[in-house]
GROMACS .gro file of C-alpha atoms in nm:
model
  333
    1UNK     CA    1 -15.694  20.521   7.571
    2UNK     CA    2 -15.509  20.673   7.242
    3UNK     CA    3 -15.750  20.836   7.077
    4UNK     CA    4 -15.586  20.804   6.746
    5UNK     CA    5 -15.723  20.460   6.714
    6UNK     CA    6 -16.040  20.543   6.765
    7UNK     CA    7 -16.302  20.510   6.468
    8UNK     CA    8 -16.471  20.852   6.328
    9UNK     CA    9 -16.783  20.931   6.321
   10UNK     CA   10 -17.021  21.145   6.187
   11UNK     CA   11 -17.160  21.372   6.454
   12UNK     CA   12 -17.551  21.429   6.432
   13UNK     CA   13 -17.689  21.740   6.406
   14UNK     CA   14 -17.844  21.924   6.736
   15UNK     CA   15 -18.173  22.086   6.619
   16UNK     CA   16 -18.190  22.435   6.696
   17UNK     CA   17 -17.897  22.407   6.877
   18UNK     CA   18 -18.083  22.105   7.154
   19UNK     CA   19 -17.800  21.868   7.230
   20UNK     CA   20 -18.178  21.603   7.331
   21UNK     CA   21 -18.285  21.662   6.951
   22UNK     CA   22 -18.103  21.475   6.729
   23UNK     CA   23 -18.116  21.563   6.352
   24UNK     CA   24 -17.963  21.378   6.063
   25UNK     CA   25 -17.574  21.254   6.099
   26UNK     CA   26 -17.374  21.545   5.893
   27UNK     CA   27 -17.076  21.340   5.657
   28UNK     CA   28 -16.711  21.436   5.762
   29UNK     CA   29 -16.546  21.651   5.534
   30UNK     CA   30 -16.294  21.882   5.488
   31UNK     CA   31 -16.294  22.279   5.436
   32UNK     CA   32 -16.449  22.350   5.122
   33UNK     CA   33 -16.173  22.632   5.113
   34UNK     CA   34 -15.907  22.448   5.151
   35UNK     CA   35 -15.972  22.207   4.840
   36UNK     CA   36 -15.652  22.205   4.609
   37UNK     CA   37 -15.438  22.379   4.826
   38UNK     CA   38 -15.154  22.113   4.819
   39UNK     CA   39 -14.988  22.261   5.158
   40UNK     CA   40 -15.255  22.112   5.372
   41UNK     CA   41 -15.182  21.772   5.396
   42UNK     CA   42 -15.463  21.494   5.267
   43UNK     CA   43 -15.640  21.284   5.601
   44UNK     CA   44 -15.851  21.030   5.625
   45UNK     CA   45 -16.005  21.200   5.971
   46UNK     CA   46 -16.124  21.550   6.015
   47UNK     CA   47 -15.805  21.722   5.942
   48UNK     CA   48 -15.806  21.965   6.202
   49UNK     CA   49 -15.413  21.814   6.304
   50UNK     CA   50 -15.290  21.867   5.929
   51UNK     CA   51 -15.448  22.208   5.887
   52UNK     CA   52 -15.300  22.350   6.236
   53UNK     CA   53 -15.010  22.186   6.108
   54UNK     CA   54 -15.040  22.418   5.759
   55UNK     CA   55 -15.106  22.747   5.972
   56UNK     CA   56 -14.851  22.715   6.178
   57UNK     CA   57 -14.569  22.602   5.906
   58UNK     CA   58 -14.362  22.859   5.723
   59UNK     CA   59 -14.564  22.781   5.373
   60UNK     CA   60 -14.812  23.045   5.547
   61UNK     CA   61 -14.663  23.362   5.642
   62UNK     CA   62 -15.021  23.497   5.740
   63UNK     CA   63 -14.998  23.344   6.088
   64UNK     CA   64 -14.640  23.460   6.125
   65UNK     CA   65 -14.763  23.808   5.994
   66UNK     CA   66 -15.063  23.842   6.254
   67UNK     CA   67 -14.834  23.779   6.529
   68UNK     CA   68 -14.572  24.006   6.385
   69UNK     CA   69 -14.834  24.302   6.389
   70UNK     CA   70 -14.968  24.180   6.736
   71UNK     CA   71 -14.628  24.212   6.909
   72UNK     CA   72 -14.561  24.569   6.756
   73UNK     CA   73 -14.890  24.629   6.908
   74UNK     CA   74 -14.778  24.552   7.249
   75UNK     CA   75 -14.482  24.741   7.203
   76UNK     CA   76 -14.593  25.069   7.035
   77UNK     CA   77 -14.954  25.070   7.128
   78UNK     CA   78 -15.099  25.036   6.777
   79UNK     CA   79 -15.008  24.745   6.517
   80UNK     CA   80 -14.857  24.853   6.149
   81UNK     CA   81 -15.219  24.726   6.079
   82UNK     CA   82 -15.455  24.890   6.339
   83UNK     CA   83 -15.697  24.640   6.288
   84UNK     CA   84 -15.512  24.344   6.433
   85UNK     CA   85 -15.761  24.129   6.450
   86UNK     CA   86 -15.861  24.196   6.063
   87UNK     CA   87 -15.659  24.160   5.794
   88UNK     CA   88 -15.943  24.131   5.539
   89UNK     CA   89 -16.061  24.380   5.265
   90UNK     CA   90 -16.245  24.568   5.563
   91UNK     CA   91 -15.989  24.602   5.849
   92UNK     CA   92 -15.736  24.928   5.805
   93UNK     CA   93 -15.403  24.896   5.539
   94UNK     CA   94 -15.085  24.824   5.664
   95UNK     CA   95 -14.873  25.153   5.764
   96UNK     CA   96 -14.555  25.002   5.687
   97UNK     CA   97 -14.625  24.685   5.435
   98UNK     CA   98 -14.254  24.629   5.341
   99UNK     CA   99 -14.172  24.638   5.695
  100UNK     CA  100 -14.408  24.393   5.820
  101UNK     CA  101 -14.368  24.149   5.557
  102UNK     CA  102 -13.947  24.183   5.667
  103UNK     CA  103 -13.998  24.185   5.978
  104UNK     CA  104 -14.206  23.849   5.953
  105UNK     CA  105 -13.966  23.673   5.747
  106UNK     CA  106 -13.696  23.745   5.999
  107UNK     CA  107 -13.918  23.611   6.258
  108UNK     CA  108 -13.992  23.283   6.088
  109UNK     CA  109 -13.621  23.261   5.979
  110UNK     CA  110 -13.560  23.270   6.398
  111UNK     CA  111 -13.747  23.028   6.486
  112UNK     CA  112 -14.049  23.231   6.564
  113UNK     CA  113 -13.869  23.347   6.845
  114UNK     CA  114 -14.081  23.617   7.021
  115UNK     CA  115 -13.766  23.734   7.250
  116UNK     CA  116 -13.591  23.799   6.903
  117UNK     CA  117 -13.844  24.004   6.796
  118UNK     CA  118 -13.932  24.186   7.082
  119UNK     CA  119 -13.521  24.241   7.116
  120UNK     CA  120 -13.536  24.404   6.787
  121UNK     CA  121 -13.812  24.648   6.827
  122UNK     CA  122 -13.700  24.794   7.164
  123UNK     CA  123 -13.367  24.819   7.053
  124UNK     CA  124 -13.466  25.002   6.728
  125UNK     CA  125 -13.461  25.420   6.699
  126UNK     CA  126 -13.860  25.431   6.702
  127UNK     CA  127 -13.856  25.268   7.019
  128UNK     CA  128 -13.586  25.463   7.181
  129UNK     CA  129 -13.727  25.792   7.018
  130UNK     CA  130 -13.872  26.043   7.263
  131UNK     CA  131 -14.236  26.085   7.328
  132UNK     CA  132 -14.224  26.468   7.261
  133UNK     CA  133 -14.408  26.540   6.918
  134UNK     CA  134 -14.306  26.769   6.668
  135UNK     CA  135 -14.566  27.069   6.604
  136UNK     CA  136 -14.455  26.990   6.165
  137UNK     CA  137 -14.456  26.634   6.239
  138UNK     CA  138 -14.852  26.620   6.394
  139UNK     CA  139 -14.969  26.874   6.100
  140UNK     CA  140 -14.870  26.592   5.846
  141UNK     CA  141 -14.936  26.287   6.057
  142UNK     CA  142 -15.171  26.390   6.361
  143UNK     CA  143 -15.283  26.029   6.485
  144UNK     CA  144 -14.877  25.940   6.514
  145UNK     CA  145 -14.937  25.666   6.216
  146UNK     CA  146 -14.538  25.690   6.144
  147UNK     CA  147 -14.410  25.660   6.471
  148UNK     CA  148 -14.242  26.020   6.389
  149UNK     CA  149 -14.282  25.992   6.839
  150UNK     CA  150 -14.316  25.762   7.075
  151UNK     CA  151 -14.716  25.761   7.197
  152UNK     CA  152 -14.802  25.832   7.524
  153UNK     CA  153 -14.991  25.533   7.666
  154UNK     CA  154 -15.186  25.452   7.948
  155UNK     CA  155 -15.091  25.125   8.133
  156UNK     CA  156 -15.308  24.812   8.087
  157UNK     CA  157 -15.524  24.703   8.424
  158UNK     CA  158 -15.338  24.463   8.482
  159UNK     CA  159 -14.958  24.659   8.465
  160UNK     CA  160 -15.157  24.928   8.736
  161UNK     CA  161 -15.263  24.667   8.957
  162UNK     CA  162 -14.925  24.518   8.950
  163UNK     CA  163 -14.711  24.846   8.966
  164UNK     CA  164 -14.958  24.986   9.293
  165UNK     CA  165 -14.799  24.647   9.493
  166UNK     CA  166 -14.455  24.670   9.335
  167UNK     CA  167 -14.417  25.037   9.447
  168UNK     CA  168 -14.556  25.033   9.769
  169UNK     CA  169 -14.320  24.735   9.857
  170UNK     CA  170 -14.612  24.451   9.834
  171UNK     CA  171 -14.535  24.296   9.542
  172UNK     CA  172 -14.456  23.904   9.575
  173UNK     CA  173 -14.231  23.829   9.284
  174UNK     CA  174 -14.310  23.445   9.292
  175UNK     CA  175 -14.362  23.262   9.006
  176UNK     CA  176 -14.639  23.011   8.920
  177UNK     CA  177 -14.879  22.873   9.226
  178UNK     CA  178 -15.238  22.828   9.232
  179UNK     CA  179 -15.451  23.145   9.136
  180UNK     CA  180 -15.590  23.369   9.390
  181UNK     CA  181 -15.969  23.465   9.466
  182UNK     CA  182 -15.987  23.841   9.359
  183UNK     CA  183 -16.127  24.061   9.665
  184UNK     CA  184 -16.521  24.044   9.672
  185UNK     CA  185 -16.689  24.261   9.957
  186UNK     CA  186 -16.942  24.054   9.907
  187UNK     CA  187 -16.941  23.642   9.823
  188UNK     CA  188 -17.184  23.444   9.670
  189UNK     CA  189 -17.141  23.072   9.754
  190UNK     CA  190 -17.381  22.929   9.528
  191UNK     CA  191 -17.216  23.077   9.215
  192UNK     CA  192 -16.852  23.021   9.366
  193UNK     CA  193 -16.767  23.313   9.389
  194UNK     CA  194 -16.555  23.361   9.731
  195UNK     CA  195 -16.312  23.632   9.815
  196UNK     CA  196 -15.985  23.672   9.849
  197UNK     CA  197 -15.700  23.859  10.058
  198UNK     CA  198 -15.767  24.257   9.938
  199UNK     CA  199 -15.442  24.295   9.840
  200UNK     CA  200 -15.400  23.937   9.655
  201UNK     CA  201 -15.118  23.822   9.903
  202UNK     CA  202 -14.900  24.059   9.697
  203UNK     CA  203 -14.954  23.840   9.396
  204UNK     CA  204 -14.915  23.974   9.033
  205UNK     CA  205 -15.227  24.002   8.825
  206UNK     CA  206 -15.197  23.714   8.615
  207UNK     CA  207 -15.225  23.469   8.921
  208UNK     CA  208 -15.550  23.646   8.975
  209UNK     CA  209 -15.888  23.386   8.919
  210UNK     CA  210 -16.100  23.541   8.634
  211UNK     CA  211 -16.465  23.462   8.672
  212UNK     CA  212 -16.683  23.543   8.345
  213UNK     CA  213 -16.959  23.597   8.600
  214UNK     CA  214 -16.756  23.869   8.819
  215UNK     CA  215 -16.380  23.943   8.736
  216UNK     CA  216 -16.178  24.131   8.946
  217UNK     CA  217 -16.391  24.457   8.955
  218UNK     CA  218 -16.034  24.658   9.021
  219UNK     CA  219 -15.895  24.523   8.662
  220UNK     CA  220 -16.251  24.596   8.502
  221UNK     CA  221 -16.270  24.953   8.584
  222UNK     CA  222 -15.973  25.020   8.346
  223UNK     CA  223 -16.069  24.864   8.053
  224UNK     CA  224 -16.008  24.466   8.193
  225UNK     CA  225 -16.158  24.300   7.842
  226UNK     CA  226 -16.480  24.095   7.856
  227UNK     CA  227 -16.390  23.736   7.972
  228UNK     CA  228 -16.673  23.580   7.713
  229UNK     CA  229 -16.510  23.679   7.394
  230UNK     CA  230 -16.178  23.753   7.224
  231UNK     CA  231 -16.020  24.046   7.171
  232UNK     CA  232 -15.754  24.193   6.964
  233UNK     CA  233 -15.720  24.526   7.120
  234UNK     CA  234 -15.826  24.664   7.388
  235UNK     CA  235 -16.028  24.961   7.492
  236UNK     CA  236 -15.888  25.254   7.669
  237UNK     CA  237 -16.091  25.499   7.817
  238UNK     CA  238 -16.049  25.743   8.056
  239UNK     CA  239 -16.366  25.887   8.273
  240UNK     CA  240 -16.407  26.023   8.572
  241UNK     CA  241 -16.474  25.631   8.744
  242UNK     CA  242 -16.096  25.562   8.685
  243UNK     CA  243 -16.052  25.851   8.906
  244UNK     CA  244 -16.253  25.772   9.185
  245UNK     CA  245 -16.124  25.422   9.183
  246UNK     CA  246 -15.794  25.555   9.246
  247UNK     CA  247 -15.925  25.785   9.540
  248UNK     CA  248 -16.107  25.551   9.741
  249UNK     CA  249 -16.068  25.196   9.643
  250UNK     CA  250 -15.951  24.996   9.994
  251UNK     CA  251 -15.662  24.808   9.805
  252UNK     CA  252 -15.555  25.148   9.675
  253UNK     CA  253 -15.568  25.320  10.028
  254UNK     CA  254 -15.420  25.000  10.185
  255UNK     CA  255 -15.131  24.980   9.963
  256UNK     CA  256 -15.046  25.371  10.068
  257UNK     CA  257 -15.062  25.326  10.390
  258UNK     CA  258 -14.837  24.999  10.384
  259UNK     CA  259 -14.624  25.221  10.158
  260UNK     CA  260 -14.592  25.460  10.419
  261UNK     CA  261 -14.500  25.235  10.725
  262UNK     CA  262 -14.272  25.104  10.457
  263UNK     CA  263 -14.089  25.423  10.459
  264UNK     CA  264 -14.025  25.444  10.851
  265UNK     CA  265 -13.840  25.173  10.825
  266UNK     CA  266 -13.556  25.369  10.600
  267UNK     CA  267 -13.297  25.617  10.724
  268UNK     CA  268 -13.401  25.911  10.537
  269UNK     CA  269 -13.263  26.261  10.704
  270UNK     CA  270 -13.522  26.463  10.538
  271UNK     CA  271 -13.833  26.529  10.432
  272UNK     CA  272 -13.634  26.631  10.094
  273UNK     CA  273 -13.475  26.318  10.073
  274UNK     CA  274 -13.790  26.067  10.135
  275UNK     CA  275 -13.986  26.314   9.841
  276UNK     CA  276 -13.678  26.224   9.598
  277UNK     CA  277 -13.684  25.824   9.730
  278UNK     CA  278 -14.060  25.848   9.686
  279UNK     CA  279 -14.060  26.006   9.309
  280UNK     CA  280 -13.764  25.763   9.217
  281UNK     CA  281 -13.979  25.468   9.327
  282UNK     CA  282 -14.296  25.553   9.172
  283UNK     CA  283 -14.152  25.781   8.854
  284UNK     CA  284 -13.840  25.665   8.824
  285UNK     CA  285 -13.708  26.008   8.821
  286UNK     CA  286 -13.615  26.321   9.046
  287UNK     CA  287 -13.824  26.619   9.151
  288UNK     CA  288 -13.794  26.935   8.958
  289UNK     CA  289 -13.736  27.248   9.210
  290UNK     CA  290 -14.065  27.328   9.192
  291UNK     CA  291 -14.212  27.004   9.277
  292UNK     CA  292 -13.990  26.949   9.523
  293UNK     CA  293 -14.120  27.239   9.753
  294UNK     CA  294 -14.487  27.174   9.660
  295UNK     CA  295 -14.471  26.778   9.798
  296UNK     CA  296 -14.236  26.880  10.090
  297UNK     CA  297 -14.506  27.178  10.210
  298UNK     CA  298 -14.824  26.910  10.150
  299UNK     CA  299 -14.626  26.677  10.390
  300UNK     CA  300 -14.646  26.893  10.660
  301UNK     CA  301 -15.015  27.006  10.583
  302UNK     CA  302 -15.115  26.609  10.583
  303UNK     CA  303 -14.927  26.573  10.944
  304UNK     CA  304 -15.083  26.667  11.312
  305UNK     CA  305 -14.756  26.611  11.439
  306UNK     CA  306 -14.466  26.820  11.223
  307UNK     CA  307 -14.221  26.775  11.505
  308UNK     CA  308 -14.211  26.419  11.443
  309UNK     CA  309 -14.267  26.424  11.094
  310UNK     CA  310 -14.050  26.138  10.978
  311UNK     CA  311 -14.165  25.880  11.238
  312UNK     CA  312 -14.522  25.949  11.168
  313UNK     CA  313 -14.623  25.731  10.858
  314UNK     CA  314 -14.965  25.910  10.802
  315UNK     CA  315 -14.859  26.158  10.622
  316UNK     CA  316 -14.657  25.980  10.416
  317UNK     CA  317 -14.921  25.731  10.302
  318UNK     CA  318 -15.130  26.031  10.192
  319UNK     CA  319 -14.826  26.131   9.970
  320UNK     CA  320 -14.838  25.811   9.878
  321UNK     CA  321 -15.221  25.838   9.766
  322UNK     CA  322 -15.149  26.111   9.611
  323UNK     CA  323 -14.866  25.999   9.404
  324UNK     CA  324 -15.079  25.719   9.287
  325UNK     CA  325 -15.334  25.917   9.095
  326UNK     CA  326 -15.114  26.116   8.902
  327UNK     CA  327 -15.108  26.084   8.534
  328UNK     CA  328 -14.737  26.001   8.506
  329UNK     CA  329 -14.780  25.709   8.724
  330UNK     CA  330 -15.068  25.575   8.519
  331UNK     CA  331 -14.925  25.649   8.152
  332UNK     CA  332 -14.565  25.602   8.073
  333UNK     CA  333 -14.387  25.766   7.762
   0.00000   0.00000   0.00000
């Protein structure tokens, strides 16, 4: 049926919100704000098509502005206006006005294209800047509101979740399929809520199934936001939970240990030279000196066996562990 040639109707009013008590019909009618405003175009229906239409068109740079500031967001942790999700009299001033208002014409002069955009900001100076501050610099501008370094940022839920099972080897770089039930110790039939594999079947976050009743409690314990209503920006905390997560959760633990039995299976000569492959993997860097002889003596306290220490994986999945709960894997700079 095309629902275009349908006839409106006036919808009647649910008393005190009861969809079985019906009030008076309400008239159809237009937003009182948008009266006179000559962009929106005139209909004979509700106008919900011709105002999305308006938003969405380059007569209103506010839309293209909002997603302008949300996208530096992503990228630098904090939008040119903080407040991304108010750009009203009460929510925070722009740091940067003339660059935001640029930066949005560009966009809209691209097409909207979000790989454009996202293209220009990591390619910029601030982006490419290093994350060590300046002591002059944080005397004038302590909370970092000029980018005068790159901020030190935690990684979303999500990006931790994903990066345990791409460094430990898990990861299933598939794209698109049906979601997967998030691991439940405990279903509940009734509400639907069933369990999946623990680690996901090596799937990435986003395939996860989010249930407003109980999301993944992995994702939740670092700052997952609430499924019921939107948000802008998200929290980031970090307490002593975060921790513990990271110590004993069994898709944590699992994913060392695979991680470990990973590791047999490569032709490393040394313990030296399996502590570099490790830190590469998981830091994307080498070990200082110093480092370096701390990880390879904690190898051999971790093993009962030190004369077969490279063909014994337990060991190495307790470096593992422990490689996962330090702060450089979690934040990135």
């Amino acid at each position: 049926m095309d629902e275009r040639n349908l006839e409106p109707l006036d919808y009647r009013l649910n008393i005190r919100g009861d969809v079985y008590t019906d009030g008076p019909a309400i008239p159809r009618d237009f937003l009182k704000v948008f009266e006179g405003q000559h962009q929106v175009a005139e209909s004979t229906r509700s106008g919900r098509y011709e105002l999305a239409t308006y938003l969405s068109s380059d007569q209103n740079p506010q839309t293209a502005r909002v997603y302008v500031n949300r996208i530096w967001q992503w990228v630098f942790g904090t939008g040119i206006v903080a407040t991304s999700s108010d750009f009203g009299k009460l929510g925070d001033r722009p740091s940067h006005p003339e660059l935001l208002d640029w930066m949005t014409l560009q966009f809209i002069q691209e097409g909207w294209s979000t790989k454009q955009l996202i293209r220009r900001l990591v390619l910029s100076k601030t982006f490419r800047q290093s994350g060590e501050p300046v002591p002059h610099a944080l005397e004038i501008d302590p909370d970092n509101r000029l980018l005068h370094h790159y901020p030190t940022r935690r990684l979303e839920a999500e990006a931790i979740r994903d990066s345990l099972l791409a460094v430990s080897g898990r990861l299933d770089p598939q794209l698109f399929g049906r979601p997967i039930n998030p691991y439940r110790p405990v279903e509940n039939t009734y509400k639907r809520l069933f369990s999946g594999p623990l680690d996901g079947n090596g799937r990435r976050s986003i395939y996860l199934e989010m249930s407003i009743m109980e999301p993944p409690r992995f994702l939740v314990g670092f700052n997952l936001p609430d499924l019921k209503i939107p948000v802008g920006r998200r929290d980031v905390t970090n307490v002593p939970a975060q921790a513990l997560i990271l110590l004993n959760d069994p898709l944590v633990i699992n994913l060392a240990e695979h991680w470990g039995e990973q590791l047999m299976k490569e032709k490393h000569i040394s313990v030296e030279e399996r502590i570099n492959s490790m830190f590469l993997t998981a830091l994307g860097r080498q070990p200082s000196a110093v480092e370096q002889e701390r990880w390879s003596k904690a190898v051999y306290e971790f093993s009962d066996t030190p004369d077969s220490i490279m063909e014994d994986p337990k060991p190495w999945s307790e470096i593992a562990h422990a490689l996962f709960n330090t702060k450089e894997f979690l934040y990135y700079r």
